[in-house]
Structures are given as C-alpha cells and as structure tokens.
mmCIF file with all atom_site columns, N, CA and C in Angstrom:
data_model
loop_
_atom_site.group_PDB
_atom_site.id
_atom_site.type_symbol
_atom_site.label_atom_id
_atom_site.label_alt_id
_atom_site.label_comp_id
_atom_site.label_asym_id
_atom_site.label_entity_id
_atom_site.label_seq_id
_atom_site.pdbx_PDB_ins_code
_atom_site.Cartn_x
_atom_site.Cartn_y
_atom_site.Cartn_z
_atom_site.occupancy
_atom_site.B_iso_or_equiv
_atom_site.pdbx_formal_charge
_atom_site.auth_seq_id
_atom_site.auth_comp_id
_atom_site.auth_asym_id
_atom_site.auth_atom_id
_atom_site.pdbx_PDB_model_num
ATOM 1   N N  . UNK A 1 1  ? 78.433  -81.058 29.188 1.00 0.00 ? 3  UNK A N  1
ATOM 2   C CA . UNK A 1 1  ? 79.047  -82.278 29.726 1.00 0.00 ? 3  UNK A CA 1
ATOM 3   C C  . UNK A 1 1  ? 80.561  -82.089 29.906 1.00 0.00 ? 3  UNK A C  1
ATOM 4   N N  . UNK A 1 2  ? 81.417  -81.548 29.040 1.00 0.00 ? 4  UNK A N  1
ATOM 5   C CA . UNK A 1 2  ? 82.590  -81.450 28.815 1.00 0.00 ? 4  UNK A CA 1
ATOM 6   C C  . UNK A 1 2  ? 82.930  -80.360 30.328 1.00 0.00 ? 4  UNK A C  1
ATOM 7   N N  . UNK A 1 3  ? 81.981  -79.203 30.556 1.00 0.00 ? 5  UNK A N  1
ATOM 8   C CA . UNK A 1 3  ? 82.793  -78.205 31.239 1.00 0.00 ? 5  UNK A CA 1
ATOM 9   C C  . UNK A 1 3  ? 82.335  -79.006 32.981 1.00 0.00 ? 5  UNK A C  1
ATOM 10  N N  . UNK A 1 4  ? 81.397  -79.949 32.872 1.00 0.00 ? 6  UNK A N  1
ATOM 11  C CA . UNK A 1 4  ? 81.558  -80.308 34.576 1.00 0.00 ? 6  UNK A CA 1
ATOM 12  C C  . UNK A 1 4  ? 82.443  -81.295 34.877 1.00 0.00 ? 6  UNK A C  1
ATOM 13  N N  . UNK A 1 5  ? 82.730  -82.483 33.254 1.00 0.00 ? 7  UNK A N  1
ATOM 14  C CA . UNK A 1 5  ? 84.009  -82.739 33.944 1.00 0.00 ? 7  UNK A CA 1
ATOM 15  C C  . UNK A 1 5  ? 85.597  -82.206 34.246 1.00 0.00 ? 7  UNK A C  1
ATOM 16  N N  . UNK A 1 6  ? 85.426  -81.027 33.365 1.00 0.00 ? 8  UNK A N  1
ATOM 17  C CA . UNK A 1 6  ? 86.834  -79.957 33.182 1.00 0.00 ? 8  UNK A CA 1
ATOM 18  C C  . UNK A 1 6  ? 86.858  -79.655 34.870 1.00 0.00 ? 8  UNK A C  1
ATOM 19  N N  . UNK A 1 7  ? 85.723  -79.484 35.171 1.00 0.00 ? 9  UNK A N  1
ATOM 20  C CA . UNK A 1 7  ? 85.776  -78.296 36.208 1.00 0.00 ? 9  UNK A CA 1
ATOM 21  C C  . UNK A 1 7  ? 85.923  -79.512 37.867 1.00 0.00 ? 9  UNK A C  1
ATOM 22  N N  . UNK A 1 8  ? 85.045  -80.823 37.737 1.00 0.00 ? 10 UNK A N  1
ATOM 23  C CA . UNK A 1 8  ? 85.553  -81.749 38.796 1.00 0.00 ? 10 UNK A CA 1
ATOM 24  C C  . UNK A 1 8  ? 86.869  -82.427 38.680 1.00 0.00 ? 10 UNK A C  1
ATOM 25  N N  . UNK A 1 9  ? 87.664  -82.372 37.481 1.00 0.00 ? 11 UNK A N  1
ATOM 26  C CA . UNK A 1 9  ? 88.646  -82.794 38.177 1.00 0.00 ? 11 UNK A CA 1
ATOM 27  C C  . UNK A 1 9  ? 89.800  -81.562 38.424 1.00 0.00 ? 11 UNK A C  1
ATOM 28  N N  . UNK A 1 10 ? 89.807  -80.244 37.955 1.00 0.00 ? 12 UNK A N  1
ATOM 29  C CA . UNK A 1 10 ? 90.441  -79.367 38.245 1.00 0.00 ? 12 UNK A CA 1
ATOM 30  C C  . UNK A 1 10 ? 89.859  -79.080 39.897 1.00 0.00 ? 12 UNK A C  1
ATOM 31  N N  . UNK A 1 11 ? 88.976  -79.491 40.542 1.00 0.00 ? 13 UNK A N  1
ATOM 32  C CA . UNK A 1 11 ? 88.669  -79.234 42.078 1.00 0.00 ? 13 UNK A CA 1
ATOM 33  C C  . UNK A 1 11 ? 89.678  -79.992 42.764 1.00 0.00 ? 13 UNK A C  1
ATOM 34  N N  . UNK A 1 12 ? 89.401  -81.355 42.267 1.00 0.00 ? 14 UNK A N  1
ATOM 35  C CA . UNK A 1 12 ? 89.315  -82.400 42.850 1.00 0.00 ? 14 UNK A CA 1
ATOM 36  C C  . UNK A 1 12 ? 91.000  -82.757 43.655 1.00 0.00 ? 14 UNK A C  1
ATOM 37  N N  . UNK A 1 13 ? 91.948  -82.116 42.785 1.00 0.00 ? 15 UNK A N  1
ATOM 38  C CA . UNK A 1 13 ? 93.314  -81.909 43.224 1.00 0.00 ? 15 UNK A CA 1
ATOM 39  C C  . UNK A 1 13 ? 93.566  -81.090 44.364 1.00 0.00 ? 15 UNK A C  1
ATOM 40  N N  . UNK A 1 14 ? 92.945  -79.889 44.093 1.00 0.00 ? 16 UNK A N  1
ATOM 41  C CA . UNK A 1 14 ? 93.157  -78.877 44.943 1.00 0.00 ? 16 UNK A CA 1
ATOM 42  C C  . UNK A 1 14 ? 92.601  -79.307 46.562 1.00 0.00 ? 16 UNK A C  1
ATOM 43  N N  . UNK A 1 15 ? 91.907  -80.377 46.648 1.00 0.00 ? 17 UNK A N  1
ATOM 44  C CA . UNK A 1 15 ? 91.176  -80.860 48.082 1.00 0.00 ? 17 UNK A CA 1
ATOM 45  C C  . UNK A 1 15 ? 92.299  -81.508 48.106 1.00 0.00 ? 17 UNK A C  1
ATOM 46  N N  . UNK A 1 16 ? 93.110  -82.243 47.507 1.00 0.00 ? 18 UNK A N  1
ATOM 47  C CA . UNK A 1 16 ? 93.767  -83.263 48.094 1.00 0.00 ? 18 UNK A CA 1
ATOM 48  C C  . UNK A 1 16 ? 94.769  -82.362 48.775 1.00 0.00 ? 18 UNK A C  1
ATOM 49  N N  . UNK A 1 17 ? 95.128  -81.087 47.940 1.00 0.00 ? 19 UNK A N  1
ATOM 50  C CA . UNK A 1 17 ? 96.246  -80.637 48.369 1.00 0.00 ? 19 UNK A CA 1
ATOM 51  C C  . UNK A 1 17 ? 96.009  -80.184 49.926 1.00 0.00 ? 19 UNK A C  1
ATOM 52  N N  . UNK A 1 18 ? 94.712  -79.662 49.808 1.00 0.00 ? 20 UNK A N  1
ATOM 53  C CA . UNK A 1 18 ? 94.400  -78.707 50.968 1.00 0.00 ? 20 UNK A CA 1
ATOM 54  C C  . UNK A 1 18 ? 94.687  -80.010 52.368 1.00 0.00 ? 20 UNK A C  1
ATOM 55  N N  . UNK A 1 19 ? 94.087  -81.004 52.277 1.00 0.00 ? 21 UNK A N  1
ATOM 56  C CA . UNK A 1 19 ? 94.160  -82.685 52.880 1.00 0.00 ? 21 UNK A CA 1
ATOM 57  C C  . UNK A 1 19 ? 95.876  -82.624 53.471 1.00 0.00 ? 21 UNK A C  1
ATOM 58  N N  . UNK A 1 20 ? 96.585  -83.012 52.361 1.00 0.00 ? 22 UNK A N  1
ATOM 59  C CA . UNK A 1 20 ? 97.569  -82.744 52.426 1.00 0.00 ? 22 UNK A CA 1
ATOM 60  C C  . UNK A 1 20 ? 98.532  -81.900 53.612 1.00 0.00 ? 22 UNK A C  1
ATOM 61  N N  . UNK A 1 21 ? 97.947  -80.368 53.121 1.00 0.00 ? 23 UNK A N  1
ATOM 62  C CA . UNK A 1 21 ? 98.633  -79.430 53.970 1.00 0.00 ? 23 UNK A CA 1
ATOM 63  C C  . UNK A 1 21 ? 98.151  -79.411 55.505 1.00 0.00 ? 23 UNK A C  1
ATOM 64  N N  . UNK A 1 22 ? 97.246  -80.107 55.894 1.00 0.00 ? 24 UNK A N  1
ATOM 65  C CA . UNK A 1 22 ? 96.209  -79.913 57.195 1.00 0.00 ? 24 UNK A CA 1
ATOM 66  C C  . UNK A 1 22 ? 97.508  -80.799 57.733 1.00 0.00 ? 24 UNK A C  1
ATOM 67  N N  . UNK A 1 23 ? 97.338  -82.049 57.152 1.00 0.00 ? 25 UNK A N  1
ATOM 68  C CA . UNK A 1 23 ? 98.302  -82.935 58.129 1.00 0.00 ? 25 UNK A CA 1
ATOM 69  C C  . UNK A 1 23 ? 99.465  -82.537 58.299 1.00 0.00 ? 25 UNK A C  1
ATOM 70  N N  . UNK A 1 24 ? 100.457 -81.837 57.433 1.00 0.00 ? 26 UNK A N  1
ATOM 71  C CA . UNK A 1 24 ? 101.937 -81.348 57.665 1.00 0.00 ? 26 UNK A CA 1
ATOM 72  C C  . UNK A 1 24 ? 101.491 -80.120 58.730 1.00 0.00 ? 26 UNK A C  1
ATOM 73  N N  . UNK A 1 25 ? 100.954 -79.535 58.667 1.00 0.00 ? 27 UNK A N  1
ATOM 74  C CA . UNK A 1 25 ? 101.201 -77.833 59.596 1.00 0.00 ? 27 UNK A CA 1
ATOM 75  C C  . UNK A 1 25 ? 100.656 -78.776 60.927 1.00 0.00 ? 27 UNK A C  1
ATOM 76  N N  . UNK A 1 26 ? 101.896 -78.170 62.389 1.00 0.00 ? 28 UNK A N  1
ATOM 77  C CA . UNK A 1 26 ? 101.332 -78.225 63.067 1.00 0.00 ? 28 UNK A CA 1
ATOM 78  C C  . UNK A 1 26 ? 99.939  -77.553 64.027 1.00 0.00 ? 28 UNK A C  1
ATOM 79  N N  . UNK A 1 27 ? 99.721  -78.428 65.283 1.00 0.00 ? 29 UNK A N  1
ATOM 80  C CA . UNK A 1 27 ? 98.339  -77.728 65.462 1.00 0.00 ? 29 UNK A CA 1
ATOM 81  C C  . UNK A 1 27 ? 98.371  -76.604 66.289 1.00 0.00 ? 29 UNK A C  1
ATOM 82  N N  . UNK A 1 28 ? 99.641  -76.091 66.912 1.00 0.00 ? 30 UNK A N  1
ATOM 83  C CA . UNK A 1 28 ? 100.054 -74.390 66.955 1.00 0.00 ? 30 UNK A CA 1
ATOM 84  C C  . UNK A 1 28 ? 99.937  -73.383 65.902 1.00 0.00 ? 30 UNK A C  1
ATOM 85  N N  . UNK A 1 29 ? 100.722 -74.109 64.481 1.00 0.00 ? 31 UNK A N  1
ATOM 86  C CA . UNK A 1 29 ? 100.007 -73.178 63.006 1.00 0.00 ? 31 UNK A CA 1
ATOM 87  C C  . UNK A 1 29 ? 98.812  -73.493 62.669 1.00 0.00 ? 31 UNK A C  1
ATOM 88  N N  . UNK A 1 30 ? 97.901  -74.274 62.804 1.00 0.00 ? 32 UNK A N  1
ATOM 89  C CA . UNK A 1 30 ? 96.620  -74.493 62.580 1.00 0.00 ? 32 UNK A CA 1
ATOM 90  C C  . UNK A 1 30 ? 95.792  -73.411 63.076 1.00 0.00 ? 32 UNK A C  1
ATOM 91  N N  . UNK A 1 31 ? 95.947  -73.194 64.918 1.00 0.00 ? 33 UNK A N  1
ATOM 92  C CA . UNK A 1 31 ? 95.180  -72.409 65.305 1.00 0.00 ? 33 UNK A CA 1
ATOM 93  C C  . UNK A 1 31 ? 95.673  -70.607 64.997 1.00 0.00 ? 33 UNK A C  1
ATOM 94  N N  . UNK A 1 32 ? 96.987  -70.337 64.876 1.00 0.00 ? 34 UNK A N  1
ATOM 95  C CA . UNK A 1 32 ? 96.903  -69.420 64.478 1.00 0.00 ? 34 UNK A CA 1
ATOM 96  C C  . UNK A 1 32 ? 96.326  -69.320 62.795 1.00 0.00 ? 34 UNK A C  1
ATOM 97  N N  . UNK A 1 33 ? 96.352  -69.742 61.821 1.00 0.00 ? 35 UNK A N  1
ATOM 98  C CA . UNK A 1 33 ? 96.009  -69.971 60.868 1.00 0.00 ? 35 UNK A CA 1
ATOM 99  C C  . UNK A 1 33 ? 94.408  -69.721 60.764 1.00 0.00 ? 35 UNK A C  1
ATOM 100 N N  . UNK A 1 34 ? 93.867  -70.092 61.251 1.00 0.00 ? 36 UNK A N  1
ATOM 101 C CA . UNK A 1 34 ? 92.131  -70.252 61.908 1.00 0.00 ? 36 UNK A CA 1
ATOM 102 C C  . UNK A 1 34 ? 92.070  -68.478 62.874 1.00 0.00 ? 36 UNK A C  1
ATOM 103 N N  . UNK A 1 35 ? 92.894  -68.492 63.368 1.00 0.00 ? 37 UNK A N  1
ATOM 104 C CA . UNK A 1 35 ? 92.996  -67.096 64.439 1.00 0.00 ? 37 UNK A CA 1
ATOM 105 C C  . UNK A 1 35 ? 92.901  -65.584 63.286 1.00 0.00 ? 37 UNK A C  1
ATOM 106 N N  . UNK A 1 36 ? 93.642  -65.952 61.934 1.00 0.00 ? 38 UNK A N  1
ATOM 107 C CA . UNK A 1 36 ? 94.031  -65.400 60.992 1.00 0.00 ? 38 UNK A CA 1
ATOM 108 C C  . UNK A 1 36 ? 93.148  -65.230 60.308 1.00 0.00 ? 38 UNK A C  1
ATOM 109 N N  . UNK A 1 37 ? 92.459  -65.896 59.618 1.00 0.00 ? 39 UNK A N  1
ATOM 110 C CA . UNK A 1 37 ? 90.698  -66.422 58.918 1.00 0.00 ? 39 UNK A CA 1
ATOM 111 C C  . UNK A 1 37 ? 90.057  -65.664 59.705 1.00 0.00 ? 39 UNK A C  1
ATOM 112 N N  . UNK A 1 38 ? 89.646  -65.575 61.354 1.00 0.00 ? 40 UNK A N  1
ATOM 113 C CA . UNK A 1 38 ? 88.712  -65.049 61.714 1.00 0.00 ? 40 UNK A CA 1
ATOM 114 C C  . UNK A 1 38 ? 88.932  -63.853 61.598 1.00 0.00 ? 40 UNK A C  1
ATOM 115 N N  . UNK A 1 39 ? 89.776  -63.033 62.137 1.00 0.00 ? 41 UNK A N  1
ATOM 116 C CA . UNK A 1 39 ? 89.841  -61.706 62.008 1.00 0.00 ? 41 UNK A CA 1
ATOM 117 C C  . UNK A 1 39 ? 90.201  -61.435 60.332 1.00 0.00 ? 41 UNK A C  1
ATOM 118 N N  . UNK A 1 40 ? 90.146  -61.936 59.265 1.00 0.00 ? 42 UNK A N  1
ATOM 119 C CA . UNK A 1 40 ? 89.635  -61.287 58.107 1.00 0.00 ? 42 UNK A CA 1
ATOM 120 C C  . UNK A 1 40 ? 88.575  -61.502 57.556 1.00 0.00 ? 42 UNK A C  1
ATOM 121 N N  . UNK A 1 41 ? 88.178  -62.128 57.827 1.00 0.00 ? 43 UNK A N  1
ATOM 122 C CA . UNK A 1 41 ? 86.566  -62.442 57.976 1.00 0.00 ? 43 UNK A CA 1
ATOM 123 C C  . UNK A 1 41 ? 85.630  -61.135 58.863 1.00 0.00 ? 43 UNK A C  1
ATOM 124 N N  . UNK A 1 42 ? 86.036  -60.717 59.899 1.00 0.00 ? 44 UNK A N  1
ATOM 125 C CA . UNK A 1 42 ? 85.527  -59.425 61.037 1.00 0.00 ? 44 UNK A CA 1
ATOM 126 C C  . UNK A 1 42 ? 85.926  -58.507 59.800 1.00 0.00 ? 44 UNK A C  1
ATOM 127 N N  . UNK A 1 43 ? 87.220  -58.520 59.747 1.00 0.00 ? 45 UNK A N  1
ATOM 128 C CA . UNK A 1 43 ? 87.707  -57.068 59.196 1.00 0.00 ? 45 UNK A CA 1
ATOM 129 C C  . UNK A 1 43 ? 86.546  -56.711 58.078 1.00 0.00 ? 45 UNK A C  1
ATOM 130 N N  . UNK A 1 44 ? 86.780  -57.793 56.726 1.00 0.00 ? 46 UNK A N  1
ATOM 131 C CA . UNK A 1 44 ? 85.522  -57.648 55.467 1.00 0.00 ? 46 UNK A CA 1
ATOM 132 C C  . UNK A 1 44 ? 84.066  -57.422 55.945 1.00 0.00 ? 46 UNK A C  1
ATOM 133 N N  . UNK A 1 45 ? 83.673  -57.975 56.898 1.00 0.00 ? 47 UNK A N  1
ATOM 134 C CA . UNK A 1 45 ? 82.356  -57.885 57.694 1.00 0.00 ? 47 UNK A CA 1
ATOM 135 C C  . UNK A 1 45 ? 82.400  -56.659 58.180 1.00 0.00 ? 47 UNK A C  1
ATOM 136 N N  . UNK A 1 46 ? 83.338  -55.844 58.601 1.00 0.00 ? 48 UNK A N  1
ATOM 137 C CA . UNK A 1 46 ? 83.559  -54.788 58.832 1.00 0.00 ? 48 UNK A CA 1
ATOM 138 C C  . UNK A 1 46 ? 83.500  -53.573 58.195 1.00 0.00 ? 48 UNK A C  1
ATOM 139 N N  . UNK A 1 47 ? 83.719  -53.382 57.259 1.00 0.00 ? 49 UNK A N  1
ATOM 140 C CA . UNK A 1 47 ? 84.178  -52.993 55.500 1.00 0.00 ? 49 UNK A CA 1
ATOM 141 C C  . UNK A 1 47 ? 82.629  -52.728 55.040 1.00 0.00 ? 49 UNK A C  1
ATOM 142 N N  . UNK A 1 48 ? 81.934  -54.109 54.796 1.00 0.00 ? 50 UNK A N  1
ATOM 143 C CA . UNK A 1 48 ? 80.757  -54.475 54.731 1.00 0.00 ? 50 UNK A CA 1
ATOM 144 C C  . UNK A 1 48 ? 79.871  -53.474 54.968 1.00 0.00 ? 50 UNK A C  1
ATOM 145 N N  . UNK A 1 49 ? 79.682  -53.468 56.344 1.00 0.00 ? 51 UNK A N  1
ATOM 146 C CA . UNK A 1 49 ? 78.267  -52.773 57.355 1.00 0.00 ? 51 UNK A CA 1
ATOM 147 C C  . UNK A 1 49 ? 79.092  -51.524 57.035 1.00 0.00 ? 51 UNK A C  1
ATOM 148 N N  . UNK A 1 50 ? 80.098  -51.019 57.075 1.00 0.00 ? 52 UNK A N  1
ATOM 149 C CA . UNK A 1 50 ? 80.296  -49.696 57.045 1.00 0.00 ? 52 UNK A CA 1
ATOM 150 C C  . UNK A 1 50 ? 80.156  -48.936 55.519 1.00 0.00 ? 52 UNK A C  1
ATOM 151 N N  . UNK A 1 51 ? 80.213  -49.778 54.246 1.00 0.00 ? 53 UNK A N  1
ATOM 152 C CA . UNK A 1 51 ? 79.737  -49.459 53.153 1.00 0.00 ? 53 UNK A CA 1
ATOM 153 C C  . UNK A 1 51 ? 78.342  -49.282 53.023 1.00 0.00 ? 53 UNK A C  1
ATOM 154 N N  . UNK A 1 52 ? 77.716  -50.525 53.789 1.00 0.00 ? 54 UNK A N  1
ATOM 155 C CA . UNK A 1 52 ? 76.155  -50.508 53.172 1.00 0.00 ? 54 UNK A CA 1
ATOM 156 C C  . UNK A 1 52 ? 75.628  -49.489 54.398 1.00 0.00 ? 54 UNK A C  1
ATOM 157 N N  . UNK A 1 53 ? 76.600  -48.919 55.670 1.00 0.00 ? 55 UNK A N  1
ATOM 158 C CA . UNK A 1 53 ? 75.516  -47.747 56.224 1.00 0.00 ? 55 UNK A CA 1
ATOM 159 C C  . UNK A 1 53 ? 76.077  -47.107 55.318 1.00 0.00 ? 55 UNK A C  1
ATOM 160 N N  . UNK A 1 54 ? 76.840  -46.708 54.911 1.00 0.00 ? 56 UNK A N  1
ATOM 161 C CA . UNK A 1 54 ? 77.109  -45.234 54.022 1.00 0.00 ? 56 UNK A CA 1
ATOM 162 C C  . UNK A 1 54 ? 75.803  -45.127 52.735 1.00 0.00 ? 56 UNK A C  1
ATOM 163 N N  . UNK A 1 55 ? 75.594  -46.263 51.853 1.00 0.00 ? 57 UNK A N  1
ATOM 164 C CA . UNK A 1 55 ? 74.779  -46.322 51.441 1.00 0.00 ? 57 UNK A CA 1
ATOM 165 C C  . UNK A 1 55 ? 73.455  -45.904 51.462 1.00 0.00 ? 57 UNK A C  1
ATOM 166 N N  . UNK A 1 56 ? 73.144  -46.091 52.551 1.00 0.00 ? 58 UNK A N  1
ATOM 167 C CA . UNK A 1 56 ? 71.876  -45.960 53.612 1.00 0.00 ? 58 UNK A CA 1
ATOM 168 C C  . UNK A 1 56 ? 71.404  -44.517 54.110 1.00 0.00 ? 58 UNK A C  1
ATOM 169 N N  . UNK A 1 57 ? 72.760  -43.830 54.345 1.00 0.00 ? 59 UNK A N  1
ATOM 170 C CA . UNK A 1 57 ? 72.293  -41.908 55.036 1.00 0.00 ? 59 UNK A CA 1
ATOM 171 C C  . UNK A 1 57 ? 72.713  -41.619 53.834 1.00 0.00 ? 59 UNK A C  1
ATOM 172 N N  . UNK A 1 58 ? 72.922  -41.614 52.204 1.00 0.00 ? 60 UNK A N  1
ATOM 173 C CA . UNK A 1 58 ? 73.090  -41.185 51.292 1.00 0.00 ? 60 UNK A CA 1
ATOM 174 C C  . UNK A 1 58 ? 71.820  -41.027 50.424 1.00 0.00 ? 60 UNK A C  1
#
C-alpha cells in the first residue's frame, strides 16, 4: 500500500511538469523536439536489428 502511493505521487508531479513545458516551448521547438525523438528512436531501432542479426549468423 505504502509503495503505490510513494510511487503515484512521485509521477504525478513530473506530468504536470512535462504539461507545463509543452505550453512554454514554442511550436517550431516542439517539432524539432519530436524531429529529435524520431531519429533516436531509428538510431536505437537501428542498434537493435543490427545486434540481434549479429546474434543470429553467430
């Protein structure tokens, strides 16, 4: 009981903040921001398939 409420209200700030920061950045830094996310998202996905083929002809 103790660690789900430890753990909802230690979330529960961090959304506001995130809330928060959406509305200050404009929506020129937004999309690069999002532009930024995707290509590290590819890159790790990238990383990924090239570990698990190595895996694979080993």
């Amino acid at each position: 009981m103790a660690i789900t409420t430890r753990s909802s209200t230690s979330v529960k700030p961090v959304r506001d903040l995130e809330r928060f920061d959406i509305k200050q950045v404009s929506d020129s830094e937004q999309e690069n921001n999002k532009k930024v996310l995707k290509s590290d998202k590819e890159r790790r996905w990238a990383a990924l398939s090239v570990s698990v083929r190595r895996t694979e002809t080993q």
